[in-house]
Amino acid sequence: MNKHQRAKLEGILESLPKDEKDRLYEDARRARSEAQKRRRSKSRETIDGERVGRGKRRPDPLIDWVLRLVDKEYAHKRTSDEHAEEQELAQGLVVGLTRRRATVLLDGEDEPILCRLSAEMAGRQQSAIAVGDRVSVVPLDLPGEEEQTEVVNVLPRTTKLARPDAHDPRQERVVAANVDVVVIVVSVASPPLHPRLIDRYLVAVEWGECDAIIAVNKADLVDTDELTETLKKLDPYRDAGIPIAVCAAAPGDDSSSRVDELRRLLAGKTCAFVGHSGVGKSSLANALDPRLGIETGTVRNVDQRGRHTTTASEMHFIDNPEEFGGGEIRVIDTPGVRFFGLADVSPDELRWLFPEFEQYVHSCKFTDCSHEHEPGCAVKDAVERGEISAVRYDTYVRLLEELRTGGKPKDVSERIRPKFDDLES
């Protein structure tokens, strides 16, 4: 058990009556004694006259055995009691986050309030809490302070989108929580469409048990022929069953009619807009509801990189007309990224995060087939027959190598900058 689990079990033990503690210690002594007898019995076994396991083994500390019993007999009950207490606390939805502060819309209220985070939660803010989380809060009695409420607990998540922290890849950074759909926003120009980042997002979406939509923005910046050619790059995703919405939302432009396809797909859903800097995530949100007035920007001419206009995630509530399915659309607008690593995914788990592989994996010769070098691989055979996109399979192999070597994901924008020769011509 880790130190946090141990501390929790020790707290439960301390809260028990003395006679119950005595009973647990007695049961623990008996269980430890029986385990020692079993080990001694095995040590009498011999191979060619030589005794096996002759060395003495130091017995486990009695407290470890006691805590195991506490975990077995009381931890579940304690968790249920804590859950009941949480139900009595005020609860709400996190709609914005800043350093050590959360903006929370309490259940039954119309206006969100600013809450501070508990010291424990603030210490691990990037993994502990995200926009979209359901939280429990308690009132504070701090005269003169702006925040009169504290977030003390995050309720269990149904879904999440996460990536490794840019400064410490061992730490998970949760981008959004409890979303129905992740909208991967790309643009046909300025910056140009780059499928590699889409693939990374799709793996993270599968890992977080969300659905995905690809929104292709800035369709008005290219002619019909170029748009058709660019959209062909998305055929592997369309074949995999991922909805694709073509949009044209420009900063400051009245382009609400150019996002109707996306509006229908998002009817009544909570979604997160993600993608490369400069693709127009905030412009899409403004097009869905011009009253939002989210600040937007443009890409840099010299290298076609986006500017980080959105610096923190925030949830926006959008009324959806009945003609597009009705229902409120909740949009989490997230900061743009230049690369997107894969959080907590192992090489063995990666093969289950490509949905188009699923119907073939059980036909592989080996049950633990990595779909890379083994003979009799049904996935590779499907790729050769054209039933699985060769582009998607190539992405899988690239990501597999990255996870095996522990390499840092490359900056995607480095591969999409125009050559300076092209700029000068």
Short mmCIF file of C-alpha atoms in Angstrom, two decimals:
data_model
loop_
_atom_site.label_atom_id
_atom_site.label_comp_id
_atom_site.label_asym_id
_atom_site.label_seq_id
_atom_site.Cartn_x
_atom_site.Cartn_y
_atom_site.Cartn_z
CA MET A 1 0.00 0.00 0.00
CA ASN A 2 1.19 3.56 -0.63
CA LYS A 3 1.65 6.16 2.09
CA HIS A 4 -1.72 7.79 1.44
CA GLN A 5 -3.59 4.48 1.76
CA ARG A 6 -1.60 3.67 4.90
CA ALA A 7 -2.38 7.03 6.49
CA LYS A 8 -6.08 6.56 5.75
CA LEU A 9 -6.15 3.06 7.30
CA GLU A 10 -4.22 4.24 10.36
CA GLY A 11 -6.81 6.99 10.82
CA ILE A 12 -9.64 4.44 10.68
CA LEU A 13 -7.81 2.23 13.22
CA GLU A 14 -7.35 5.11 15.65
CA SER A 15 -11.07 5.93 15.51
CA LEU A 16 -12.13 2.42 16.59
CA PRO A 17 -13.10 1.49 20.19
CA LYS A 18 -10.40 -0.19 22.32
CA ASP A 19 -12.06 -3.59 22.39
CA GLU A 20 -12.32 -3.59 18.58
CA LYS A 21 -8.64 -2.65 18.28
CA ASP A 22 -7.72 -5.51 20.63
CA ARG A 23 -9.75 -7.91 18.51
CA LEU A 24 -8.01 -6.80 15.32
CA TYR A 25 -4.55 -7.17 16.88
CA GLU A 26 -5.42 -10.67 18.10
CA ASP A 27 -6.73 -11.71 14.67
CA ALA A 28 -3.63 -10.21 13.06
CA ARG A 29 -1.29 -12.17 15.37
CA ARG A 30 -3.13 -15.38 14.52
CA ALA A 31 -3.00 -14.71 10.75
CA ARG A 32 0.70 -13.82 10.88
CA SER A 33 1.49 -16.96 12.89
CA GLU A 34 -0.32 -19.17 10.38
CA ALA A 35 1.55 -17.54 7.51
CA GLN A 36 4.89 -18.18 9.27
CA LYS A 37 3.96 -21.84 9.76
CA ARG A 38 3.19 -22.18 6.04
CA ARG A 39 6.57 -20.68 5.16
CA ARG A 40 8.39 -23.02 7.57
CA SER A 41 6.55 -25.99 6.08
CA LYS A 42 7.75 -25.05 2.62
CA SER A 43 11.31 -24.64 3.88
CA ARG A 44 11.37 -28.35 4.83
CA GLU A 45 10.96 -29.37 1.19
CA THR A 46 14.16 -30.78 -0.29
CA ILE A 47 15.67 -31.22 -3.72
CA ASP A 48 18.25 -34.01 -3.92
CA GLY A 49 18.60 -33.94 -0.14
CA GLU A 50 19.18 -30.19 0.07
CA ARG A 51 16.68 -28.12 2.00
CA VAL A 52 14.99 -25.32 0.11
CA GLY A 53 14.57 -21.89 1.69
CA ARG A 54 16.88 -22.46 4.68
CA GLY A 55 17.48 -18.76 5.27
CA LYS A 56 15.40 -17.05 7.95
CA ARG A 57 12.85 -14.52 6.81
CA ARG A 58 12.10 -11.54 8.97
CA PRO A 59 8.39 -11.59 9.92
CA ASP A 60 6.19 -8.77 8.69
CA PRO A 61 5.48 -6.09 11.31
CA LEU A 62 2.26 -6.82 13.16
CA ILE A 63 0.85 -3.39 12.30
CA ASP A 64 0.95 -4.32 8.60
CA TRP A 65 -1.29 -7.29 9.29
CA VAL A 66 -3.62 -5.14 11.39
CA LEU A 67 -3.95 -2.55 8.63
CA ARG A 68 -4.77 -5.30 6.12
CA LEU A 69 -7.67 -6.36 8.31
CA VAL A 70 -8.80 -2.75 8.68
CA ASP A 71 -8.76 -2.41 4.92
CA LYS A 72 -10.79 -5.58 4.51
CA GLU A 73 -13.36 -4.95 7.23
CA TYR A 74 -13.73 -1.19 7.55
CA ALA A 75 -12.37 0.74 4.56
CA HIS A 76 -15.45 0.11 2.40
CA LYS A 77 -17.81 1.07 5.22
CA ARG A 78 -15.77 4.18 5.94
CA THR A 79 -15.86 5.18 2.28
CA SER A 80 -19.65 4.77 2.30
CA ASP A 81 -19.92 6.92 5.43
CA GLU A 82 -17.71 9.59 3.88
CA HIS A 83 -19.85 9.49 0.74
CA ALA A 84 -22.97 10.02 2.84
CA GLU A 85 -21.31 13.02 4.49
CA GLU A 86 -20.40 14.41 1.07
CA GLN A 87 -24.04 14.21 0.04
CA GLU A 88 -24.84 16.61 2.90
CA LEU A 89 -22.25 19.16 1.71
CA ALA A 90 -23.05 21.76 -0.90
CA GLN A 91 -22.02 20.56 -4.35
CA GLY A 92 -21.40 22.25 -7.66
CA LEU A 93 -19.70 22.28 -11.04
CA VAL A 94 -16.23 23.71 -11.67
CA VAL A 95 -16.56 26.20 -14.55
CA GLY A 96 -13.19 27.92 -14.24
CA LEU A 97 -9.78 27.48 -12.60
CA THR A 98 -6.92 29.79 -11.66
CA ARG A 99 -4.02 29.26 -9.27
CA ARG A 100 -5.41 27.94 -5.97
CA ARG A 101 -8.90 29.14 -6.91
CA ALA A 102 -11.92 27.57 -8.59
CA THR A 103 -15.04 29.17 -9.99
CA VAL A 104 -17.94 26.92 -8.99
CA LEU A 105 -21.57 26.97 -10.06
CA LEU A 106 -23.42 25.56 -7.04
CA ASP A 107 -26.41 23.31 -7.65
CA GLY A 108 -29.60 25.34 -7.84
CA GLU A 109 -27.80 28.68 -8.28
CA ASP A 110 -27.65 30.92 -11.35
CA GLU A 111 -24.34 32.69 -10.73
CA PRO A 112 -20.97 30.98 -10.03
CA ILE A 113 -18.88 31.87 -6.98
CA LEU A 114 -15.12 32.03 -6.44
CA CYS A 115 -13.83 29.35 -4.04
CA ARG A 116 -10.39 28.66 -2.74
CA LEU A 117 -8.92 25.16 -2.92
CA SER A 118 -8.03 23.22 0.20
CA ALA A 119 -4.30 23.14 0.93
CA GLU A 120 -4.06 19.45 -0.02
CA MET A 121 -5.86 20.01 -3.32
CA ALA A 122 -3.92 23.17 -4.20
CA GLY A 123 -0.66 21.23 -3.80
CA ARG A 124 -1.60 18.92 -6.69
CA GLN A 125 -4.02 21.17 -8.54
CA GLN A 126 -3.24 20.09 -12.09
CA SER A 127 -4.16 16.46 -11.45
CA ALA A 128 -6.62 16.86 -8.57
CA ILE A 129 -9.18 19.20 -10.13
CA ALA A 130 -10.22 20.31 -13.62
CA VAL A 131 -12.96 22.30 -15.31
CA GLY A 132 -15.96 19.99 -15.56
CA ASP A 133 -15.38 18.34 -12.17
CA ARG A 134 -18.20 17.99 -9.65
CA VAL A 135 -17.01 19.15 -6.23
CA SER A 136 -18.09 19.46 -2.60
CA VAL A 137 -17.62 22.80 -0.84
CA VAL A 138 -17.81 24.06 2.74
CA PRO A 139 -18.44 27.60 4.00
CA LEU A 140 -15.60 29.56 5.63
CA ASP A 141 -15.68 32.18 8.35
CA LEU A 142 -12.93 34.52 7.19
CA PRO A 143 -13.93 38.19 7.60
CA GLY A 144 -12.45 40.42 4.93
CA GLU A 145 -11.57 37.57 2.57
CA GLU A 146 -12.98 37.47 -0.97
CA GLU A 147 -13.52 33.71 -0.90
CA GLN A 148 -16.00 32.53 1.69
CA THR A 149 -16.16 28.94 0.43
CA GLU A 150 -13.54 26.19 0.08
CA VAL A 151 -13.46 23.22 -2.29
CA VAL A 152 -12.73 20.18 -0.13
CA ASN A 153 -13.40 17.23 -2.40
CA VAL A 154 -13.73 16.21 -6.05
CA LEU A 155 -16.50 13.70 -6.74
CA PRO A 156 -15.75 10.63 -8.90
CA ARG A 157 -15.29 11.40 -12.60
CA THR A 158 -17.13 9.62 -15.39
CA THR A 159 -14.63 10.66 -18.10
CA LYS A 160 -11.51 12.78 -18.44
CA LEU A 161 -9.01 14.09 -20.96
CA ALA A 162 -5.46 14.08 -19.60
CA ARG A 163 -1.86 14.45 -20.71
CA PRO A 164 1.54 14.42 -18.97
CA ASP A 165 2.64 17.67 -17.39
CA ALA A 166 5.07 19.52 -19.69
CA HIS A 167 7.55 20.05 -16.84
CA ASP A 168 7.23 16.62 -15.20
CA PRO A 169 6.05 13.80 -17.53
CA ARG A 170 5.49 11.54 -14.51
CA GLN A 171 2.65 13.78 -13.37
CA GLU A 172 -0.77 13.71 -15.03
CA ARG A 173 -2.41 16.97 -16.05
CA VAL A 174 -6.19 16.72 -16.41
CA VAL A 175 -7.37 19.01 -19.22
CA ALA A 176 -11.13 18.51 -18.74
CA ALA A 177 -13.41 16.22 -16.74
CA ASN A 178 -16.86 14.67 -17.17
CA VAL A 179 -17.19 15.57 -20.84
CA ASP A 180 -19.38 13.68 -23.28
CA VAL A 181 -17.39 14.68 -26.35
CA VAL A 182 -13.90 15.99 -27.09
CA VAL A 183 -13.97 18.27 -30.14
CA ILE A 184 -10.58 18.11 -31.85
CA VAL A 185 -10.34 21.39 -33.73
CA VAL A 186 -8.09 21.59 -36.81
CA SER A 187 -7.85 24.15 -39.58
CA VAL A 188 -7.38 23.77 -43.32
CA ALA A 189 -4.98 26.74 -43.38
CA SER A 190 -3.14 29.10 -41.04
CA PRO A 191 -2.03 26.75 -39.46
CA PRO A 192 -2.47 23.90 -41.97
CA LEU A 193 -4.12 20.61 -41.04
CA HIS A 194 -1.77 18.11 -39.37
CA PRO A 195 -3.19 14.63 -38.64
CA ARG A 196 -0.44 13.56 -36.21
CA LEU A 197 -1.83 15.72 -33.42
CA ILE A 198 -5.31 14.36 -34.13
CA ASP A 199 -3.99 10.83 -33.56
CA ARG A 200 -2.53 11.76 -30.19
CA TYR A 201 -5.77 13.33 -29.08
CA LEU A 202 -7.78 10.31 -30.21
CA VAL A 203 -5.64 7.98 -28.07
CA ALA A 204 -6.16 10.25 -25.06
CA VAL A 205 -9.90 10.43 -25.80
CA GLU A 206 -10.16 6.62 -25.85
CA TRP A 207 -8.10 6.41 -22.67
CA GLY A 208 -10.43 8.85 -20.91
CA GLU A 209 -13.55 7.00 -22.18
CA CYS A 210 -14.91 10.00 -24.10
CA ASP A 211 -16.30 10.28 -27.63
CA ALA A 212 -14.60 12.38 -30.31
CA ILE A 213 -15.61 14.81 -33.04
CA ILE A 214 -13.22 16.46 -35.50
CA ALA A 215 -14.13 20.07 -36.33
CA VAL A 216 -12.39 21.38 -39.45
CA ASN A 217 -12.27 25.17 -39.17
CA LYS A 218 -11.37 28.02 -41.57
CA ALA A 219 -12.92 26.26 -44.56
CA ASP A 220 -13.58 29.71 -46.06
CA LEU A 221 -9.84 30.40 -46.43
CA VAL A 222 -9.30 27.93 -49.30
CA ASP A 223 -11.06 27.27 -52.58
CA THR A 224 -13.33 24.28 -53.14
CA ASP A 225 -10.69 22.08 -54.78
CA GLU A 226 -8.12 22.66 -52.04
CA LEU A 227 -10.74 22.05 -49.36
CA THR A 228 -11.69 18.74 -51.00
CA GLU A 229 -8.05 17.62 -51.15
CA THR A 230 -7.43 18.63 -47.53
CA LEU A 231 -10.51 16.81 -46.27
CA LYS A 232 -9.26 13.60 -47.92
CA LYS A 233 -6.57 13.49 -45.21
CA LEU A 234 -9.39 12.85 -42.74
CA ASP A 235 -10.80 9.80 -44.58
CA PRO A 236 -9.15 7.34 -42.12
CA TYR A 237 -11.00 8.99 -39.23
CA ARG A 238 -14.27 9.12 -41.11
CA ASP A 239 -13.88 5.42 -41.94
CA ALA A 240 -13.29 4.74 -38.24
CA GLY A 241 -16.71 6.25 -37.47
CA ILE A 242 -15.56 9.63 -36.10
CA PRO A 243 -17.98 12.47 -37.01
CA ILE A 244 -16.38 15.36 -38.93
CA ALA A 245 -17.90 18.86 -39.03
CA VAL A 246 -16.65 21.42 -41.55
CA CYS A 247 -16.82 24.96 -40.13
CA ALA A 248 -15.83 28.52 -40.99
CA ALA A 249 -15.55 30.69 -37.88
CA ALA A 250 -13.24 33.70 -38.11
CA PRO A 251 -12.41 36.19 -35.30
CA GLY A 252 -14.88 39.05 -35.25
CA ASP A 253 -16.99 37.52 -38.03
CA ASP A 254 -20.71 36.84 -37.79
CA SER A 255 -20.27 33.18 -38.69
CA SER A 256 -22.97 31.54 -36.58
CA SER A 257 -24.55 29.99 -39.68
CA ARG A 258 -21.25 28.33 -40.58
CA VAL A 259 -21.21 26.03 -37.54
CA ASP A 260 -24.67 24.47 -37.92
CA GLU A 261 -23.24 20.98 -38.50
CA LEU A 262 -21.22 21.19 -35.30
CA ARG A 263 -24.18 22.61 -33.40
CA ARG A 264 -26.28 19.56 -34.27
CA LEU A 265 -23.55 17.16 -33.15
CA LEU A 266 -23.19 18.92 -29.77
CA ALA A 267 -26.90 19.27 -28.90
CA GLY A 268 -27.36 18.72 -25.16
CA LYS A 269 -23.73 17.67 -24.59
CA THR A 270 -20.79 18.78 -22.47
CA CYS A 271 -17.71 19.07 -24.66
CA ALA A 272 -14.10 20.24 -24.60
CA PHE A 273 -12.55 22.13 -27.51
CA VAL A 274 -8.92 21.08 -27.94
CA GLY A 275 -6.29 21.51 -30.60
CA HIS A 276 -3.23 23.34 -31.85
CA SER A 277 -2.81 27.03 -31.02
CA GLY A 278 -4.42 29.23 -33.65
CA VAL A 279 -6.90 26.78 -35.15
CA GLY A 280 -9.87 28.82 -33.94
CA LYS A 281 -11.25 27.03 -30.86
CA SER A 282 -12.44 30.26 -29.24
CA SER A 283 -13.78 31.54 -32.57
CA LEU A 284 -15.88 28.38 -32.87
CA ALA A 285 -17.32 28.95 -29.38
CA ASN A 286 -18.12 32.57 -30.31
CA ALA A 287 -19.78 31.38 -33.51
CA LEU A 288 -21.98 29.00 -31.50
CA ASP A 289 -22.98 31.96 -29.29
CA PRO A 290 -21.77 35.47 -30.32
CA ARG A 291 -22.69 36.77 -26.85
CA LEU A 292 -19.71 34.93 -25.33
CA GLY A 293 -17.21 37.44 -26.70
CA ILE A 294 -14.17 35.25 -25.99
CA GLU A 295 -10.90 36.93 -26.93
CA THR A 296 -9.42 35.55 -30.15
CA GLY A 297 -6.25 36.07 -32.15
CA THR A 298 -4.42 35.16 -35.34
CA VAL A 299 -1.39 33.04 -36.18
CA ARG A 300 2.08 34.52 -36.69
CA ASN A 301 2.85 35.09 -40.37
CA VAL A 302 6.52 34.12 -40.06
CA ASP A 303 6.03 30.52 -38.98
CA GLN A 304 2.26 29.85 -38.99
CA ARG A 305 2.28 29.12 -35.26
CA GLY A 306 -0.75 30.06 -33.22
CA ARG A 307 -0.68 32.56 -30.39
CA HIS A 308 -1.88 31.42 -26.96
CA THR A 309 -4.94 33.68 -26.68
CA THR A 310 -6.74 31.32 -24.27
CA THR A 311 -4.54 30.85 -21.19
CA ALA A 312 -6.89 28.90 -18.90
CA SER A 313 -9.77 26.49 -19.41
CA GLU A 314 -13.27 27.85 -18.90
CA MET A 315 -16.77 26.44 -19.35
CA HIS A 316 -19.39 28.33 -21.36
CA PHE A 317 -23.12 27.61 -21.46
CA ILE A 318 -24.82 27.91 -24.85
CA ASP A 319 -28.53 27.69 -25.60
CA ASN A 320 -29.09 25.49 -28.64
CA PRO A 321 -32.12 26.24 -30.87
CA GLU A 322 -34.70 23.49 -31.25
CA GLU A 323 -34.05 23.31 -34.99
CA PHE A 324 -30.54 21.99 -34.16
CA GLY A 325 -31.64 19.48 -31.53
CA GLY A 326 -32.22 21.82 -28.60
CA GLY A 327 -30.67 21.31 -25.19
CA GLU A 328 -27.90 23.33 -23.60
CA ILE A 329 -24.38 22.96 -24.96
CA ARG A 330 -21.60 23.20 -22.39
CA VAL A 331 -18.28 24.11 -24.02
CA ILE A 332 -14.93 23.92 -22.21
CA ASP A 333 -12.51 26.13 -24.15
CA THR A 334 -8.93 24.96 -23.47
CA PRO A 335 -5.54 26.57 -24.19
CA GLY A 336 -3.85 25.50 -27.42
CA VAL A 337 -0.93 23.09 -27.39
CA ARG A 338 2.08 22.52 -29.62
CA PHE A 339 2.48 18.88 -28.59
CA PHE A 340 0.32 16.41 -26.70
CA GLY A 341 1.89 13.54 -24.77
CA LEU A 342 0.10 10.40 -23.60
CA ALA A 343 -0.59 10.17 -19.88
CA ASP A 344 -0.22 6.83 -18.08
CA VAL A 345 -0.61 4.75 -21.26
CA SER A 346 1.64 1.67 -21.42
CA PRO A 347 2.80 0.03 -24.66
CA ASP A 348 0.54 -2.97 -23.93
CA GLU A 349 -2.48 -0.73 -23.44
CA LEU A 350 -1.94 1.31 -26.60
CA ARG A 351 -3.21 -1.49 -28.87
CA TRP A 352 -6.64 -1.25 -27.23
CA LEU A 353 -6.89 2.50 -27.88
CA PHE A 354 -7.22 2.23 -31.66
CA PRO A 355 -10.92 1.31 -32.11
CA GLU A 356 -10.48 0.14 -35.70
CA PHE A 357 -8.21 -2.67 -34.44
CA GLU A 358 -10.89 -4.14 -32.19
CA GLN A 359 -12.64 -6.45 -34.65
CA TYR A 360 -9.33 -8.03 -35.65
CA VAL A 361 -7.35 -8.42 -32.40
CA HIS A 362 -9.03 -11.67 -31.35
CA SER A 363 -8.00 -13.30 -34.63
CA CYS A 364 -4.27 -12.75 -34.05
CA LYS A 365 -2.17 -15.86 -33.59
CA PHE A 366 -0.87 -14.64 -30.21
CA THR A 367 -3.17 -13.28 -27.52
CA ASP A 368 -0.56 -10.69 -26.49
CA CYS A 369 0.18 -9.64 -30.06
CA SER A 370 1.64 -6.12 -30.26
CA HIS A 371 0.59 -5.88 -33.94
CA GLU A 372 4.10 -4.89 -34.86
CA HIS A 373 6.39 -7.85 -35.64
CA GLU A 374 4.52 -11.06 -34.75
CA PRO A 375 3.56 -13.62 -37.43
CA GLY A 376 -0.13 -14.31 -37.91
CA CYS A 377 -1.17 -10.78 -36.92
CA ALA A 378 -4.73 -10.11 -38.07
CA VAL A 379 -4.30 -6.35 -37.66
CA LYS A 380 -1.30 -6.21 -40.02
CA ASP A 381 -3.19 -8.39 -42.50
CA ALA A 382 -6.12 -5.95 -42.36
CA VAL A 383 -3.74 -3.07 -43.04
CA GLU A 384 -2.38 -4.88 -46.12
CA ARG A 385 -5.93 -5.46 -47.39
CA GLY A 386 -6.76 -1.79 -46.90
CA GLU A 387 -9.37 -2.50 -44.21
CA ILE A 388 -7.35 -0.49 -41.67
CA SER A 389 -5.78 2.80 -42.72
CA ALA A 390 -2.03 2.48 -43.31
CA VAL A 391 -1.65 6.05 -42.02
CA ARG A 392 -3.35 5.19 -38.73
CA TYR A 393 -1.29 2.01 -38.39
CA ASP A 394 1.90 3.99 -39.00
CA THR A 395 0.84 6.36 -36.22
CA TYR A 396 0.28 3.39 -33.91
CA VAL A 397 3.82 2.09 -34.58
CA ARG A 398 5.31 5.54 -33.98
CA LEU A 399 3.46 5.98 -30.67
CA LEU A 400 4.36 2.43 -29.62
CA GLU A 401 8.05 3.22 -30.08
CA GLU A 402 7.66 6.48 -28.18
CA LEU A 403 6.05 4.74 -25.20
CA ARG A 404 8.66 1.96 -25.18
CA THR A 405 11.63 4.33 -25.23
CA GLY A 406 10.10 6.94 -22.96
CA GLY A 407 10.93 9.60 -25.51
CA LYS A 408 9.41 13.06 -25.25
CA PRO A 409 6.79 13.79 -27.93
CA LYS A 410 8.18 16.07 -30.61
CA ASP A 411 6.86 19.57 -31.11
CA VAL A 412 4.23 19.02 -33.79
CA SER A 413 4.45 22.62 -34.96
CA GLU A 414 8.07 22.12 -35.96
CA ARG A 415 6.84 19.82 -38.73
CA ILE A 416 4.16 22.16 -40.07
CA ARG A 417 6.02 25.46 -40.35
CA PRO A 418 6.37 26.67 -43.94
CA LYS A 419 9.87 26.81 -45.34
CA PHE A 420 11.36 30.28 -45.37
CA ASP A 421 11.97 29.84 -49.11
CA ASP A 422 8.23 29.51 -49.55
CA LEU A 423 7.63 32.66 -47.52
CA GLU A 424 10.03 34.65 -49.65
CA SER A 425 8.60 33.47 -52.98
#
